[in-house]
mmCIF file of C-alpha atoms in Angstrom:
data_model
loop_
_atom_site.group_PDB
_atom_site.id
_atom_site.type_symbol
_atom_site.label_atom_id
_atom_site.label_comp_id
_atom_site.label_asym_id
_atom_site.label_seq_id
_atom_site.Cartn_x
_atom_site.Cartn_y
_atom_site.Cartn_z
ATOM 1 C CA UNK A 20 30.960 -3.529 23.707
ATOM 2 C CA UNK A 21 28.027 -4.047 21.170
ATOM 3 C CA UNK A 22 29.058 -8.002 20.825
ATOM 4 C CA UNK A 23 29.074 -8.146 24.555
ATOM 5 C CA UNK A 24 25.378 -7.152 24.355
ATOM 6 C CA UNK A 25 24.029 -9.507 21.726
ATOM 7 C CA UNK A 26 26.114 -12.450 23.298
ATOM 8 C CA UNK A 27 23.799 -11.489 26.248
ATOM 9 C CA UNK A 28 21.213 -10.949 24.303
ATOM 10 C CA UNK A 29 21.316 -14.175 22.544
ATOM 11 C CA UNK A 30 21.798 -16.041 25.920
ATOM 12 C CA UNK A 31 17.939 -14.823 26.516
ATOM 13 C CA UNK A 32 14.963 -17.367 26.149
ATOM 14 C CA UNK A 33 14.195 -17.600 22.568
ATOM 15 C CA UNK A 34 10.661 -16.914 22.866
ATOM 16 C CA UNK A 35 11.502 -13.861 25.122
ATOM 17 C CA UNK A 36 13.966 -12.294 22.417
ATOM 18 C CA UNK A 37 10.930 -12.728 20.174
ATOM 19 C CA UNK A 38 8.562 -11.143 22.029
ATOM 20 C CA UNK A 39 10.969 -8.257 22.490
ATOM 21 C CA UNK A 40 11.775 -7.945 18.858
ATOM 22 C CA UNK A 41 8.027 -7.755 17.697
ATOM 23 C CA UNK A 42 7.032 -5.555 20.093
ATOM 24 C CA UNK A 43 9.967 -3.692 18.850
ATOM 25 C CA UNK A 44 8.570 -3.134 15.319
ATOM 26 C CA UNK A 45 5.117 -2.864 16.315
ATOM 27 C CA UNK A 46 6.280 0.196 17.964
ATOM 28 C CA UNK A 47 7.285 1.538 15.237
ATOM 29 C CA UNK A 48 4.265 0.832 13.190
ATOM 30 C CA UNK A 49 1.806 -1.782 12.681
ATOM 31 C CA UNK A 50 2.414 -4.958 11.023
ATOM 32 C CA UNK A 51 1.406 -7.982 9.472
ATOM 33 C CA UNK A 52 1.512 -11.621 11.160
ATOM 34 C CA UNK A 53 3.967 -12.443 7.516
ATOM 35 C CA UNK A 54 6.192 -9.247 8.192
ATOM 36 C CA UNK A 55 6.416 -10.567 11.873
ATOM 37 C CA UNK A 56 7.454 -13.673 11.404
ATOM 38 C CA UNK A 57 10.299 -13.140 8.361
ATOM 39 C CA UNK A 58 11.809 -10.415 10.795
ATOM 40 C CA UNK A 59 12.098 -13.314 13.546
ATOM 41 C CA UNK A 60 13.183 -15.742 11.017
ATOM 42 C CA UNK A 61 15.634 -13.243 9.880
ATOM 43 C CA UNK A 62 17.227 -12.936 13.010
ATOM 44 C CA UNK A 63 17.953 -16.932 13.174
ATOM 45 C CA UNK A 64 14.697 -17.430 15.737
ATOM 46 C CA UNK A 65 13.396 -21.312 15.046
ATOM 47 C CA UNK A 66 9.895 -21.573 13.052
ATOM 48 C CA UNK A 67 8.530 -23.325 16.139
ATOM 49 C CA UNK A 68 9.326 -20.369 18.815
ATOM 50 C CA UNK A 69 8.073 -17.869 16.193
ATOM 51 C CA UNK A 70 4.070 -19.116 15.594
ATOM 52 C CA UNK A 71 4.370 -19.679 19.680
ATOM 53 C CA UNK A 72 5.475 -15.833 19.780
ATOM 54 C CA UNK A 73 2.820 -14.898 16.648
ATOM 55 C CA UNK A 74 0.265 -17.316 18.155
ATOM 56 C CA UNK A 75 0.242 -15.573 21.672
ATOM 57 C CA UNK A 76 0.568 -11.735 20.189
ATOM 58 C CA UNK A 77 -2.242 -12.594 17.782
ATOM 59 C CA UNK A 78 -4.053 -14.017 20.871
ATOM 60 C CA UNK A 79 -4.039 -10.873 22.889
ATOM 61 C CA UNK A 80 -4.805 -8.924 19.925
ATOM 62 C CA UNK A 81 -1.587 -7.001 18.970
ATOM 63 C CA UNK A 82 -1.675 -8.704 15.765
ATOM 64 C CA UNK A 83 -4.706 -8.207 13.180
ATOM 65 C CA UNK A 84 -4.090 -8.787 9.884
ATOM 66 C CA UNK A 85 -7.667 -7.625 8.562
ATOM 67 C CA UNK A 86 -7.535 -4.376 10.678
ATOM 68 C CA UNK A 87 -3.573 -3.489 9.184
ATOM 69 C CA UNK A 88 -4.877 -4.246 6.115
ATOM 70 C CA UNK A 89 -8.369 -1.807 6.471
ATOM 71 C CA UNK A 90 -5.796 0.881 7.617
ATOM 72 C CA UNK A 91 -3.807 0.587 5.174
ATOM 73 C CA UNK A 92 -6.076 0.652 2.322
ATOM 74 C CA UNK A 93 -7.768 3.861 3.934
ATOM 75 C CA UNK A 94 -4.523 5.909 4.483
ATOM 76 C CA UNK A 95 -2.448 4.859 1.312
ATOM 77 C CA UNK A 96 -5.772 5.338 -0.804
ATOM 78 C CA UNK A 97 -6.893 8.669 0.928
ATOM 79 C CA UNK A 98 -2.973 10.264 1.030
ATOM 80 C CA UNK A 99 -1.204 8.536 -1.625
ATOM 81 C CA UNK A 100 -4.198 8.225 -4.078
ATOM 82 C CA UNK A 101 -3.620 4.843 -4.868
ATOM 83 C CA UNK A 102 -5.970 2.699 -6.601
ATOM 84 C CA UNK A 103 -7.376 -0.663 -5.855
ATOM 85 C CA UNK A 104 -5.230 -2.573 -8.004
ATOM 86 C CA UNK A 105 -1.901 -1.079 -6.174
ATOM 87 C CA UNK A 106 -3.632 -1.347 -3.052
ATOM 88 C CA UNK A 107 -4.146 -5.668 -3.397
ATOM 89 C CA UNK A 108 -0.149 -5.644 -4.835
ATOM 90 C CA UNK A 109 0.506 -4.067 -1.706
ATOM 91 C CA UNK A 110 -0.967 -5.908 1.159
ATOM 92 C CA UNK A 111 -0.212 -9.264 -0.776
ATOM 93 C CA UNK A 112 3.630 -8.008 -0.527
ATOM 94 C CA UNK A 113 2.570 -7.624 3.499
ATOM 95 C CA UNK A 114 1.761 -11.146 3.535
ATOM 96 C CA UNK A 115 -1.966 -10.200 3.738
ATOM 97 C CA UNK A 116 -4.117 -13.494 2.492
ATOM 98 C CA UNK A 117 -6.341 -12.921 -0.521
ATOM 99 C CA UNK A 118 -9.920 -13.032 1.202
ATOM 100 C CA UNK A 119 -8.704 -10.077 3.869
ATOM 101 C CA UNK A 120 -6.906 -8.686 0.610
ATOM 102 C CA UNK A 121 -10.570 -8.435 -1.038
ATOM 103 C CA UNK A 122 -12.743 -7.668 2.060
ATOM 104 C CA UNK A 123 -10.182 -4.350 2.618
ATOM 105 C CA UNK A 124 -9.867 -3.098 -0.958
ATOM 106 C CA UNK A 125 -13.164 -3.172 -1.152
ATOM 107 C CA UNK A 126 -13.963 -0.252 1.260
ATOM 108 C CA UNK A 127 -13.234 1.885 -1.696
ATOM 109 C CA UNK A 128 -15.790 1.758 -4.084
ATOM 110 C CA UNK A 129 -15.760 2.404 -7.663
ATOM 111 C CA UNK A 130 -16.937 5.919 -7.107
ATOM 112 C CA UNK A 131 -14.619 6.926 -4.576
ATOM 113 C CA UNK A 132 -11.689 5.748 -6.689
ATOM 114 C CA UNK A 133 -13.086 7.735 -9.443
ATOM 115 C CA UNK A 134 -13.295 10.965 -7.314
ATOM 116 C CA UNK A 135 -9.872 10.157 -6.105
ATOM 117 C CA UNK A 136 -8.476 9.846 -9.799
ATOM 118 C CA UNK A 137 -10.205 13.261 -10.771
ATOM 119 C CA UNK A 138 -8.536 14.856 -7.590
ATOM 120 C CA UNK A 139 -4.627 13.638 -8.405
ATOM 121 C CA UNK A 140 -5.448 14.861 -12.316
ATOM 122 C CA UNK A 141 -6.786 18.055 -10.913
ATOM 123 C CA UNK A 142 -3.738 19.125 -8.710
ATOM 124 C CA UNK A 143 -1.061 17.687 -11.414
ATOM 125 C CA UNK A 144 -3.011 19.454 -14.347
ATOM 126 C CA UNK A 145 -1.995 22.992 -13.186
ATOM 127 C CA UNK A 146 2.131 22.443 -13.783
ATOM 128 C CA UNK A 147 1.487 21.049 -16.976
ATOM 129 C CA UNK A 148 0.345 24.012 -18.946
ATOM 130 C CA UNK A 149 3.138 24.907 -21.280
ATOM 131 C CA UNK A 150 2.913 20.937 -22.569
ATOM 132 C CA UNK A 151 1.114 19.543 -25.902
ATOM 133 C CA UNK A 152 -2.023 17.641 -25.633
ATOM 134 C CA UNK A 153 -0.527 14.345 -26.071
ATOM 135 C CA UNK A 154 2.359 14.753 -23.784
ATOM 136 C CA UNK A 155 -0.302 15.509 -21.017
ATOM 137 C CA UNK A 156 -2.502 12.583 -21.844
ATOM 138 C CA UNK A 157 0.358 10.693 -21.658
ATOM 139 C CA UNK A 158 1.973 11.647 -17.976
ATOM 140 C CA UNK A 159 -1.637 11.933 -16.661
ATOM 141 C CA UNK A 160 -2.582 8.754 -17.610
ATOM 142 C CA UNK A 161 1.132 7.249 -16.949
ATOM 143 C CA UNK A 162 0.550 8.590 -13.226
ATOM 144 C CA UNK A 163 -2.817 6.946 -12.898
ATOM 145 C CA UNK A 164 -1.704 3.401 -14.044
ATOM 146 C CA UNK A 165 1.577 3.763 -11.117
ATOM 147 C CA UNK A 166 -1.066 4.563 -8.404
ATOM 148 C CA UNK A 167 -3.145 0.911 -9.557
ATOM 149 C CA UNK A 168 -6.086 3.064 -11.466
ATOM 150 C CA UNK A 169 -7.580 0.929 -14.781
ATOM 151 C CA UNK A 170 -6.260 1.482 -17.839
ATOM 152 C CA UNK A 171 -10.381 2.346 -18.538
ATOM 153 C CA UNK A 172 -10.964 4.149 -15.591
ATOM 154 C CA UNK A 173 -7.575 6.477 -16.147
ATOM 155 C CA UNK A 174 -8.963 7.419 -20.020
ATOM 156 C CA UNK A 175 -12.454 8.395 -18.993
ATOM 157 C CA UNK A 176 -11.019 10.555 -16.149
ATOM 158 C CA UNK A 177 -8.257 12.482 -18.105
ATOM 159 C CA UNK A 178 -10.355 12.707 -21.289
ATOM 160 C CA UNK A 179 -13.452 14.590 -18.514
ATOM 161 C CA UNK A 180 -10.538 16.891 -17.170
ATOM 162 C CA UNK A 181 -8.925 17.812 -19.739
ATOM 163 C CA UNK A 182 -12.187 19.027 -21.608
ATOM 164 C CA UNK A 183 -13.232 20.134 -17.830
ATOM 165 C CA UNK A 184 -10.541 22.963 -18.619
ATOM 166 C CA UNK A 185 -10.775 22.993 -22.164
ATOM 167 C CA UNK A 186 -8.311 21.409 -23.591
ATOM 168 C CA UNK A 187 -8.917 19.308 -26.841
ATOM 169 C CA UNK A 188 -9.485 15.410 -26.194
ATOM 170 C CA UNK A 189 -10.017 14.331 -29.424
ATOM 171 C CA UNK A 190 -6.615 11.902 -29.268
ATOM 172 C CA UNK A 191 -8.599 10.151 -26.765
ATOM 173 C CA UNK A 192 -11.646 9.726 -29.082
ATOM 174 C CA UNK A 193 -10.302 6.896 -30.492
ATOM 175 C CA UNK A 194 -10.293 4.950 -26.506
ATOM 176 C CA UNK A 195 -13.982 4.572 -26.049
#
C-alpha cells in the first residue's frame, strides 16, 4: 500500500510535489531557503524545479532567511543561553549567508551576553557546592565556552560569581 502511494505521488508535477513538501516542513517549523532546498534535493527533485519552488515561496514571503535567522538568535540566546559565537556556527549550519549571519547576532549586545553568562553561572553554581575551587572554575567555564561565550568573557564572569558568593578566585588571578 505505501509504494502504491509514492508511485502516485511521484506521478505528480514536480514543482507541485515541491511545493507540498516545503510547505510540509514549514509546518513544522520555520526554515531556511538552504534547509529547503537540500530537503527537495534529497528527495531526487531537479535543481531547476527547486529555485522555481524556493523562488515563488520566497516571493510570497513564506521564506525569510533574515527573519529565521533574528528568531533564532532571540530564542536560542534567551532559552538556551547561547553566545554569539555558537549562535553564527549555527545559522551558518542553516545555510544562513554571512551578512544576515552578522546583522542577527548582533541583536545581542555585549552586555546582554554578559548578563546572560552571569545568569547560566548563577543557576549552575548552586549544585556545585560540595566541589573544589578549581573543579568549579573548570565546569563553569567549560559550560560557557559550549554555549559560544569568549574564552575572556567566560573568566571575568566566573571569577565575579564566584567571589559574588565568596568563594576564593585567586586561581583565576593569573587570567587577567
Amino acid at each position: 500500500m505505501r509504494q502504491a502511494k509514492r508511485a502516485v505521488a511521484d506521478d505528480r508535477d514536480p514543482a507541485v510535489r515541491a511545493k507540498d513538501i516545503c510547505l510540509t516542513l514549514l509546518t513544522a517549523r520555520p526554515r531556511t531557503r538552504s534547509e529547503l532546498k537540500k530537503a527537495l534535493l534529497k528527495k531526487e527533485l531537479s535543481e531547476e524545479v527547486a529555485e522555481q519552488v524556493l523562488g515563488r515561496l520566497d516571493d510570497v514571503g513564506l521564506i525569510d532567511d533574515a527573519a529565521f535567522a533574528e528568531m533564532w538568535v532571540r530564542s536560542r540566546h534567551t532559552y538556551q543561553g547561547m553566545g554569539r559565537k555558537a549562535l553564527s556556527i549555527e545559522l551558518r549550519r542553516r545555510g544562513v549567508d554571512n551578512d544576515t549571519v552578522a546583522e542577527a547576532v548582533a541583536a545581542v549586545d555585549e552586555e546582554a551576553e554578559e548578563e546572560r553568562a552571569r545568569q547560566l553561572v548563577r543557576k549552575k553554581l548552586p549544585s556545585m557546592s560540595s566541589a573544589d575551587q578549581q573543579a568549579k572554575i573548570r565546569r563553569l567555564v567549560g559550560m560557557l565556552a559550549r554555549k559560544g561565550y569568549s574564552q575572556g568573557l567566560a573568566y571575568r564572569v566566573v571569577k565575579d560569581e564566584l567571589a559574588n558568593i565568596g568563594d576564593e578566585t585567586n586561581l583565576l588571578d593569573s587570567f587577567e
